[in-house]
PDB file of C-alpha atoms in Angstrom:
ATOM      1  CA  UNK A 163     -36.010   9.054  48.187  1.00  0.00           C
ATOM      2  CA  UNK A 164     -32.653  10.148  47.515  1.00  0.00           C
ATOM      3  CA  UNK A 165     -32.916  13.051  47.015  1.00  0.00           C
ATOM      4  CA  UNK A 166     -30.161  15.350  46.076  1.00  0.00           C
ATOM      5  CA  UNK A 167     -29.906  19.757  46.145  1.00  0.00           C
ATOM      6  CA  UNK A 168     -27.978  22.420  45.059  1.00  0.00           C
ATOM      7  CA  UNK A 169     -28.500  26.057  46.459  1.00  0.00           C
ATOM      8  CA  UNK A 170     -28.285  28.269  44.909  1.00  0.00           C
ATOM      9  CA  UNK A 171     -30.294  27.733  41.367  1.00  0.00           C
ATOM     10  CA  UNK A 172     -28.571  30.565  39.853  1.00  0.00           C
ATOM     11  CA  UNK A 173     -26.550  33.031  40.699  1.00  0.00           C
ATOM     12  CA  UNK A 174     -24.620  36.378  38.735  1.00  0.00           C
ATOM     13  CA  UNK A 175     -20.817  37.861  40.208  1.00  0.00           C
ATOM     14  CA  UNK A 176     -18.205  39.400  38.478  1.00  0.00           C
ATOM     15  CA  UNK A 177     -14.774  38.456  37.698  1.00  0.00           C
ATOM     16  CA  UNK A 178     -12.842  38.088  40.124  1.00  0.00           C
ATOM     17  CA  UNK A 179     -15.495  37.321  42.299  1.00  0.00           C
ATOM     18  CA  UNK A 180     -15.433  34.034  44.666  1.00  0.00           C
ATOM     19  CA  UNK A 181     -18.572  32.193  44.673  1.00  0.00           C
ATOM     20  CA  UNK A 182     -19.559  29.369  46.757  1.00  0.00           C
ATOM     21  CA  UNK A 183     -22.474  26.483  45.541  1.00  0.00           C
ATOM     22  CA  UNK A 184     -23.676  24.419  47.855  1.00  0.00           C
ATOM     23  CA  UNK A 185     -24.610  20.417  47.384  1.00  0.00           C
ATOM     24  CA  UNK A 186     -27.129  18.673  50.383  1.00  0.00           C
ATOM     25  CA  UNK A 187     -28.331  15.338  49.759  1.00  0.00           C
ATOM     26  CA  UNK A 188     -31.224  14.831  51.843  1.00  0.00           C
ATOM     27  CA  UNK A 189     -32.937  12.130  52.727  1.00  0.00           C
ATOM     28  CA  UNK A 190     -29.196   9.670  52.206  1.00  0.00           C
ATOM     29  CA  UNK A 191     -25.360  10.169  53.470  1.00  0.00           C
ATOM     30  CA  UNK A 192     -23.658  10.092  51.126  1.00  0.00           C
ATOM     31  CA  UNK A 193     -19.120   9.449  51.806  1.00  0.00           C
ATOM     32  CA  UNK A 194     -18.979  10.584  47.452  1.00  0.00           C
ATOM     33  CA  UNK A 195     -20.173  13.175  46.180  1.00  0.00           C
ATOM     34  CA  UNK A 196     -19.133  14.191  42.614  1.00  0.00           C
ATOM     35  CA  UNK A 197     -18.815  17.150  40.554  1.00  0.00           C
ATOM     36  CA  UNK A 198     -20.311  18.420  37.397  1.00  0.00           C
ATOM     37  CA  UNK A 199     -19.997  21.567  34.592  1.00  0.00           C
ATOM     38  CA  UNK A 200     -21.968  21.169  31.565  1.00  0.00           C
ATOM     39  CA  UNK A 201     -21.131  23.640  28.433  1.00  0.00           C
ATOM     40  CA  UNK A 202     -24.336  24.785  26.727  1.00  0.00           C
ATOM     41  CA  UNK A 203     -25.359  21.443  23.881  1.00  0.00           C
ATOM     42  CA  UNK A 204     -22.389  19.980  25.532  1.00  0.00           C
ATOM     43  CA  UNK A 205     -22.098  16.876  28.004  1.00  0.00           C
ATOM     44  CA  UNK A 206     -21.380  16.910  31.288  1.00  0.00           C
ATOM     45  CA  UNK A 207     -17.763  17.428  32.024  1.00  0.00           C
ATOM     46  CA  UNK A 208     -17.026  15.159  35.538  1.00  0.00           C
ATOM     47  CA  UNK A 209     -14.737  17.903  37.149  1.00  0.00           C
ATOM     48  CA  UNK A 210     -13.694  16.241  40.173  1.00  0.00           C
ATOM     49  CA  UNK A 211     -14.859  13.463  43.653  1.00  0.00           C
ATOM     50  CA  UNK A 212     -15.721  15.010  46.755  1.00  0.00           C
ATOM     51  CA  UNK A 213     -15.153  13.064  49.530  1.00  0.00           C
ATOM     52  CA  UNK A 214     -15.819  13.229  52.944  1.00  0.00           C
ATOM     53  CA  UNK A 215     -13.207  13.842  55.273  1.00  0.00           C
ATOM     54  CA  UNK A 216     -10.672  13.585  53.301  1.00  0.00           C
ATOM     55  CA  UNK A 217      -9.722  15.984  49.660  1.00  0.00           C
ATOM     56  CA  UNK A 218     -10.907  15.932  46.302  1.00  0.00           C
ATOM     57  CA  UNK A 219      -9.905  13.838  43.688  1.00  0.00           C
ATOM     58  CA  UNK A 220     -10.153  16.579  40.276  1.00  0.00           C
ATOM     59  CA  UNK A 221     -10.452  15.508  37.131  1.00  0.00           C
ATOM     60  CA  UNK A 222      -7.294  15.618  34.958  1.00  0.00           C
ATOM     61  CA  UNK A 223      -7.161  20.170  33.225  1.00  0.00           C
ATOM     62  CA  UNK A 224      -9.149  20.907  35.825  1.00  0.00           C
ATOM     63  CA  UNK A 225      -7.459  23.255  38.194  1.00  0.00           C
ATOM     64  CA  UNK A 226      -7.398  22.565  42.065  1.00  0.00           C
ATOM     65  CA  UNK A 227      -6.697  25.856  43.578  1.00  0.00           C
ATOM     66  CA  UNK A 228      -9.906  28.032  41.428  1.00  0.00           C
ATOM     67  CA  UNK A 229     -12.588  24.817  41.993  1.00  0.00           C
ATOM     68  CA  UNK A 230     -11.981  24.576  45.997  1.00  0.00           C
ATOM     69  CA  UNK A 231     -14.707  21.882  47.118  1.00  0.00           C
ATOM     70  CA  UNK A 232     -14.885  20.403  50.481  1.00  0.00           C
ATOM     71  CA  UNK A 233     -16.959  17.684  51.619  1.00  0.00           C
ATOM     72  CA  UNK A 234     -17.588  17.887  55.502  1.00  0.00           C
ATOM     73  CA  UNK A 235     -19.684  16.655  56.266  1.00  0.00           C
ATOM     74  CA  UNK A 236     -21.317  13.699  55.509  1.00  0.00           C
ATOM     75  CA  UNK A 237     -24.867  15.024  53.347  1.00  0.00           C
ATOM     76  CA  UNK A 238     -23.146  18.400  52.443  1.00  0.00           C
ATOM     77  CA  UNK A 239     -20.345  19.532  49.967  1.00  0.00           C
ATOM     78  CA  UNK A 240     -19.341  23.037  48.223  1.00  0.00           C
ATOM     79  CA  UNK A 241     -17.779  24.362  45.494  1.00  0.00           C
ATOM     80  CA  UNK A 242     -15.489  27.733  45.335  1.00  0.00           C
ATOM     81  CA  UNK A 243     -15.484  28.568  42.078  1.00  0.00           C
ATOM     82  CA  UNK A 244     -11.975  31.239  43.426  1.00  0.00           C
ATOM     83  CA  UNK A 245     -11.776  34.128  40.474  1.00  0.00           C
ATOM     84  CA  UNK A 246     -13.565  33.158  38.722  1.00  0.00           C
ATOM     85  CA  UNK A 247     -14.232  34.970  35.457  1.00  0.00           C
ATOM     86  CA  UNK A 248     -16.205  34.812  32.741  1.00  0.00           C
ATOM     87  CA  UNK A 249     -15.449  31.624  31.595  1.00  0.00           C
ATOM     88  CA  UNK A 250     -16.021  29.788  33.879  1.00  0.00           C
ATOM     89  CA  UNK A 251     -19.692  30.025  32.450  1.00  0.00           C
ATOM     90  CA  UNK A 252     -21.502  27.670  32.817  1.00  0.00           C
ATOM     91  CA  UNK A 253     -23.978  24.718  34.398  1.00  0.00           C
ATOM     92  CA  UNK A 254     -22.303  23.266  37.583  1.00  0.00           C
ATOM     93  CA  UNK A 255     -24.665  20.157  38.201  1.00  0.00           C
ATOM     94  CA  UNK A 256     -23.356  17.647  41.254  1.00  0.00           C
ATOM     95  CA  UNK A 257     -23.978  14.039  42.586  1.00  0.00           C
ATOM     96  CA  UNK A 258     -23.921  12.110  44.739  1.00  0.00           C
ATOM     97  CA  UNK A 259     -25.142   7.618  45.313  1.00  0.00           C
ATOM     98  CA  UNK A 260     -26.766   5.653  47.824  1.00  0.00           C
ATOM     99  CA  UNK A 261     -24.471   4.001  50.099  1.00  0.00           C
ATOM    100  CA  UNK A 262     -24.577   1.083  49.480  1.00  0.00           C
ATOM    101  CA  UNK A 263     -22.493   0.486  46.745  1.00  0.00           C
ATOM    102  CA  UNK A 264     -25.606   0.985  43.805  1.00  0.00           C
ATOM    103  CA  UNK A 265     -24.279   2.596  40.521  1.00  0.00           C
ATOM    104  CA  UNK A 266     -27.755   4.806  40.553  1.00  0.00           C
ATOM    105  CA  UNK A 267     -26.468   8.597  40.990  1.00  0.00           C
ATOM    106  CA  UNK A 268     -28.602  10.492  41.935  1.00  0.00           C
ATOM    107  CA  UNK A 269     -28.505  14.200  41.059  1.00  0.00           C
ATOM    108  CA  UNK A 270     -29.139  17.512  42.135  1.00  0.00           C
ATOM    109  CA  UNK A 271     -30.562  20.035  39.893  1.00  0.00           C
ATOM    110  CA  UNK A 272     -27.975  22.523  38.514  1.00  0.00           C
ATOM    111  CA  UNK A 273     -26.279  25.619  39.135  1.00  0.00           C
ATOM    112  CA  UNK A 274     -26.610  28.705  36.699  1.00  0.00           C
ATOM    113  CA  UNK A 275     -23.546  30.527  36.971  1.00  0.00           C
ATOM    114  CA  UNK A 276     -22.844  33.675  35.368  1.00  0.00           C
ATOM    115  CA  UNK A 277     -19.687  35.512  35.715  1.00  0.00           C
ATOM    116  CA  UNK A 278     -19.657  38.871  34.302  1.00  0.00           C
TER     117      UNK A 278
ATOM    118  CA  UNK B 147     -14.198   4.860  32.533  1.00  0.00           C
ATOM    119  CA  UNK B 148     -15.057   5.212  29.770  1.00  0.00           C
ATOM    120  CA  UNK B 149     -18.485   7.585  28.534  1.00  0.00           C
ATOM    121  CA  UNK B 150     -21.033   6.898  25.919  1.00  0.00           C
ATOM    122  CA  UNK B 151     -21.999   7.446  22.380  1.00  0.00           C
ATOM    123  CA  UNK B 152     -25.524   8.852  22.220  1.00  0.00           C
ATOM    124  CA  UNK B 153     -27.278   8.753  18.293  1.00  0.00           C
ATOM    125  CA  UNK B 154     -29.234  10.273  16.234  1.00  0.00           C
ATOM    126  CA  UNK B 155     -27.592  13.614  17.870  1.00  0.00           C
ATOM    127  CA  UNK B 156     -30.943  14.659  17.705  1.00  0.00           C
ATOM    128  CA  UNK B 157     -34.468  13.390  17.461  1.00  0.00           C
ATOM    129  CA  UNK B 158     -38.055  14.922  16.976  1.00  0.00           C
ATOM    130  CA  UNK B 159     -41.052  13.210  16.281  1.00  0.00           C
ATOM    131  CA  UNK B 160     -44.880  13.607  17.055  1.00  0.00           C
ATOM    132  CA  UNK B 161     -46.705  13.091  20.247  1.00  0.00           C
ATOM    133  CA  UNK B 162     -47.557   9.354  19.749  1.00  0.00           C
ATOM    134  CA  UNK B 163     -45.339   7.858  17.962  1.00  0.00           C
ATOM    135  CA  UNK B 164     -41.255   5.643  19.694  1.00  0.00           C
ATOM    136  CA  UNK B 165     -37.951   7.666  19.132  1.00  0.00           C
ATOM    137  CA  UNK B 166     -35.327   5.012  19.509  1.00  0.00           C
ATOM    138  CA  UNK B 167     -32.007   6.171  20.286  1.00  0.00           C
ATOM    139  CA  UNK B 168     -28.360   4.132  20.627  1.00  0.00           C
ATOM    140  CA  UNK B 169     -25.686   4.133  22.457  1.00  0.00           C
ATOM    141  CA  UNK B 170     -22.378   2.742  22.280  1.00  0.00           C
ATOM    142  CA  UNK B 171     -19.436   2.246  23.732  1.00  0.00           C
ATOM    143  CA  UNK B 172     -15.740   0.518  24.443  1.00  0.00           C
ATOM    144  CA  UNK B 173     -14.814  -1.790  26.007  1.00  0.00           C
ATOM    145  CA  UNK B 174     -16.936  -4.126  27.960  1.00  0.00           C
ATOM    146  CA  UNK B 175     -18.727  -3.044  31.281  1.00  0.00           C
ATOM    147  CA  UNK B 176     -20.446  -3.793  34.482  1.00  0.00           C
ATOM    148  CA  UNK B 177     -23.759  -2.274  33.114  1.00  0.00           C
ATOM    149  CA  UNK B 178     -25.067   0.510  31.729  1.00  0.00           C
ATOM    150  CA  UNK B 179     -27.055   3.426  32.901  1.00  0.00           C
ATOM    151  CA  UNK B 180     -30.356   5.477  30.943  1.00  0.00           C
ATOM    152  CA  UNK B 181     -30.383   9.499  32.516  1.00  0.00           C
ATOM    153  CA  UNK B 182     -32.573  12.071  31.613  1.00  0.00           C
ATOM    154  CA  UNK B 183     -31.503  15.531  31.213  1.00  0.00           C
ATOM    155  CA  UNK B 184     -34.946  18.444  30.507  1.00  0.00           C
ATOM    156  CA  UNK B 185     -33.241  22.015  30.081  1.00  0.00           C
ATOM    157  CA  UNK B 186     -31.234  23.182  32.719  1.00  0.00           C
ATOM    158  CA  UNK B 187     -31.622  20.672  35.330  1.00  0.00           C
ATOM    159  CA  UNK B 188     -30.042  17.779  36.513  1.00  0.00           C
ATOM    160  CA  UNK B 189     -30.357  14.743  35.302  1.00  0.00           C
ATOM    161  CA  UNK B 190     -33.080  12.003  36.314  1.00  0.00           C
ATOM    162  CA  UNK B 191     -31.595   8.137  36.700  1.00  0.00           C
ATOM    163  CA  UNK B 192     -33.785   6.351  33.753  1.00  0.00           C
ATOM    164  CA  UNK B 193     -32.624   3.134  34.320  1.00  0.00           C
ATOM    165  CA  UNK B 194     -29.787   0.288  35.024  1.00  0.00           C
ATOM    166  CA  UNK B 195     -28.961  -2.767  32.630  1.00  0.00           C
ATOM    167  CA  UNK B 196     -27.095  -5.083  33.510  1.00  0.00           C
ATOM    168  CA  UNK B 197     -23.726  -6.770  31.474  1.00  0.00           C
ATOM    169  CA  UNK B 198     -26.146 -10.536  31.344  1.00  0.00           C
ATOM    170  CA  UNK B 199     -29.647  -9.180  30.541  1.00  0.00           C
ATOM    171  CA  UNK B 200     -30.495  -8.560  27.406  1.00  0.00           C
ATOM    172  CA  UNK B 201     -33.119  -6.180  27.907  1.00  0.00           C
ATOM    173  CA  UNK B 202     -35.435  -4.664  30.751  1.00  0.00           C
ATOM    174  CA  UNK B 203     -38.547  -2.018  31.054  1.00  0.00           C
ATOM    175  CA  UNK B 204     -39.807   0.621  33.451  1.00  0.00           C
ATOM    176  CA  UNK B 205     -42.697   1.898  32.021  1.00  0.00           C
ATOM    177  CA  UNK B 206     -42.914   3.134  29.011  1.00  0.00           C
ATOM    178  CA  UNK B 207     -39.238   2.167  28.686  1.00  0.00           C
ATOM    179  CA  UNK B 208     -37.611   0.343  26.713  1.00  0.00           C
ATOM    180  CA  UNK B 209     -33.607  -0.934  27.042  1.00  0.00           C
ATOM    181  CA  UNK B 210     -31.563  -3.359  25.607  1.00  0.00           C
ATOM    182  CA  UNK B 211     -28.155  -4.329  25.814  1.00  0.00           C
ATOM    183  CA  UNK B 212     -25.865  -6.049  22.788  1.00  0.00           C
ATOM    184  CA  UNK B 213     -22.503  -7.050  24.528  1.00  0.00           C
ATOM    185  CA  UNK B 214     -21.542  -8.756  21.098  1.00  0.00           C
ATOM    186  CA  UNK B 215     -22.128  -5.206  19.419  1.00  0.00           C
ATOM    187  CA  UNK B 216     -20.612  -3.047  22.294  1.00  0.00           C
ATOM    188  CA  UNK B 217     -24.357  -0.952  22.157  1.00  0.00           C
ATOM    189  CA  UNK B 218     -27.416   0.085  23.647  1.00  0.00           C
ATOM    190  CA  UNK B 219     -31.156   0.465  22.620  1.00  0.00           C
ATOM    191  CA  UNK B 220     -33.252   2.717  24.184  1.00  0.00           C
ATOM    192  CA  UNK B 221     -36.960   3.047  23.575  1.00  0.00           C
ATOM    193  CA  UNK B 222     -39.835   5.021  24.324  1.00  0.00           C
ATOM    194  CA  UNK B 223     -42.832   4.146  22.995  1.00  0.00           C
ATOM    195  CA  UNK B 224     -46.433   5.864  23.090  1.00  0.00           C
ATOM    196  CA  UNK B 225     -43.836   9.480  23.022  1.00  0.00           C
ATOM    197  CA  UNK B 226     -45.460  12.917  25.161  1.00  0.00           C
ATOM    198  CA  UNK B 227     -44.651  16.538  24.692  1.00  0.00           C
ATOM    199  CA  UNK B 228     -43.460  15.640  28.661  1.00  0.00           C
ATOM    200  CA  UNK B 229     -40.320  13.436  27.004  1.00  0.00           C
ATOM    201  CA  UNK B 230     -38.319  16.364  25.597  1.00  0.00           C
ATOM    202  CA  UNK B 231     -35.550  16.368  26.736  1.00  0.00           C
ATOM    203  CA  UNK B 232     -31.434  14.961  26.488  1.00  0.00           C
ATOM    204  CA  UNK B 233     -30.979  10.555  27.115  1.00  0.00           C
ATOM    205  CA  UNK B 234     -27.679  10.559  28.362  1.00  0.00           C
ATOM    206  CA  UNK B 235     -26.593   6.487  28.505  1.00  0.00           C
ATOM    207  CA  UNK B 236     -23.357   6.056  30.769  1.00  0.00           C
ATOM    208  CA  UNK B 237     -21.567   2.354  30.266  1.00  0.00           C
ATOM    209  CA  UNK B 238     -20.009   1.347  33.788  1.00  0.00           C
ATOM    210  CA  UNK B 239     -16.831  -0.664  33.204  1.00  0.00           C
ATOM    211  CA  UNK B 240     -14.210  -2.742  35.775  1.00  0.00           C
ATOM    212  CA  UNK B 241     -14.805  -1.106  39.380  1.00  0.00           C
ATOM    213  CA  UNK B 242     -15.987   2.569  38.533  1.00  0.00           C
ATOM    214  CA  UNK B 243     -19.436   3.431  39.476  1.00  0.00           C
ATOM    215  CA  UNK B 244     -18.633   6.977  38.270  1.00  0.00           C
ATOM    216  CA  UNK B 245     -20.854   7.547  34.728  1.00  0.00           C
ATOM    217  CA  UNK B 246     -18.812  10.142  32.233  1.00  0.00           C
ATOM    218  CA  UNK B 247     -21.456  11.234  29.213  1.00  0.00           C
ATOM    219  CA  UNK B 248     -21.313  11.949  25.631  1.00  0.00           C
ATOM    220  CA  UNK B 249     -23.309  14.452  23.860  1.00  0.00           C
ATOM    221  CA  UNK B 250     -27.342  12.991  24.691  1.00  0.00           C
ATOM    222  CA  UNK B 251     -29.785  12.044  22.282  1.00  0.00           C
ATOM    223  CA  UNK B 252     -31.535  15.302  21.762  1.00  0.00           C
ATOM    224  CA  UNK B 253     -34.646  14.851  22.178  1.00  0.00           C
ATOM    225  CA  UNK B 254     -38.049  17.394  20.629  1.00  0.00           C
ATOM    226  CA  UNK B 255     -41.825  15.352  21.442  1.00  0.00           C
ATOM    227  CA  UNK B 256     -44.815  17.904  19.173  1.00  0.00           C
ATOM    228  CA  UNK B 257     -47.831  18.074  20.556  1.00  0.00           C
TER     229      UNK B 257
END
C-alpha cells in the first residue's frame, strides 16, 4: 500500500508554455501533499505544502504565481509551472503521508521537466 | 525543520562489502528517517528511528542513533549492485513531519 504516482514521468516543452504535473495517492487519502524539486546531483528542495481544499503554503523564495498548486481532492494535487523557462528544467517530486499522524512520507516517482 | 548532513558524499565499494554512511544534525529530534533514491526516481523510505531508540534493523539495514553526538549511521551489510543509489537522512524535530534533505551519500556498488 501507500503508493503515490505522478504524471507525466517526463515532459519537454517550449519556453513560455505552461506545464501541469499531477500527483496522486492511489490507495490512501492525503489531506496534505508536498512538492519538491531536485537539480542534477543536488538535494531535494521543498517547494510547497499542498493542502486539500485550501491554499498551498510556499517555501521562502518559491514564486507562488509561477508554481501554481491545486489540491482539489483528497487524492490529487497538481503543480502547474507557468510560463516555463529553461531554468525551470528540473526533477519535480511529490510526496504524501498516510493519515493518522505517521511521519513516514511516500514519494512519487518524479517528473522530469525539460524546457527548451 | 532541519536537514541532515550526510557523509561521505560518495562511496564506492565492491559487491559483498558493507557500506556505512553517516548523518549529522544540529538540534534535538523526535525521530530520524533514512531514504533511498535510485537514479531518476523518487525517494523510498527505508527506516525510521525514534529519539529514544539507539539501534534498529531492517533486513540488511542497520541504523544507529547517538543523540548525544547528534548523529546517525546507516549500515548496509553484504551490499549488492542493486543497492547503488543515493541515500538521504531526514531528522525531524518539534512538531514537523516534513522531511528536508541534504546532498545525500551517493553509493556505488560494483558487481
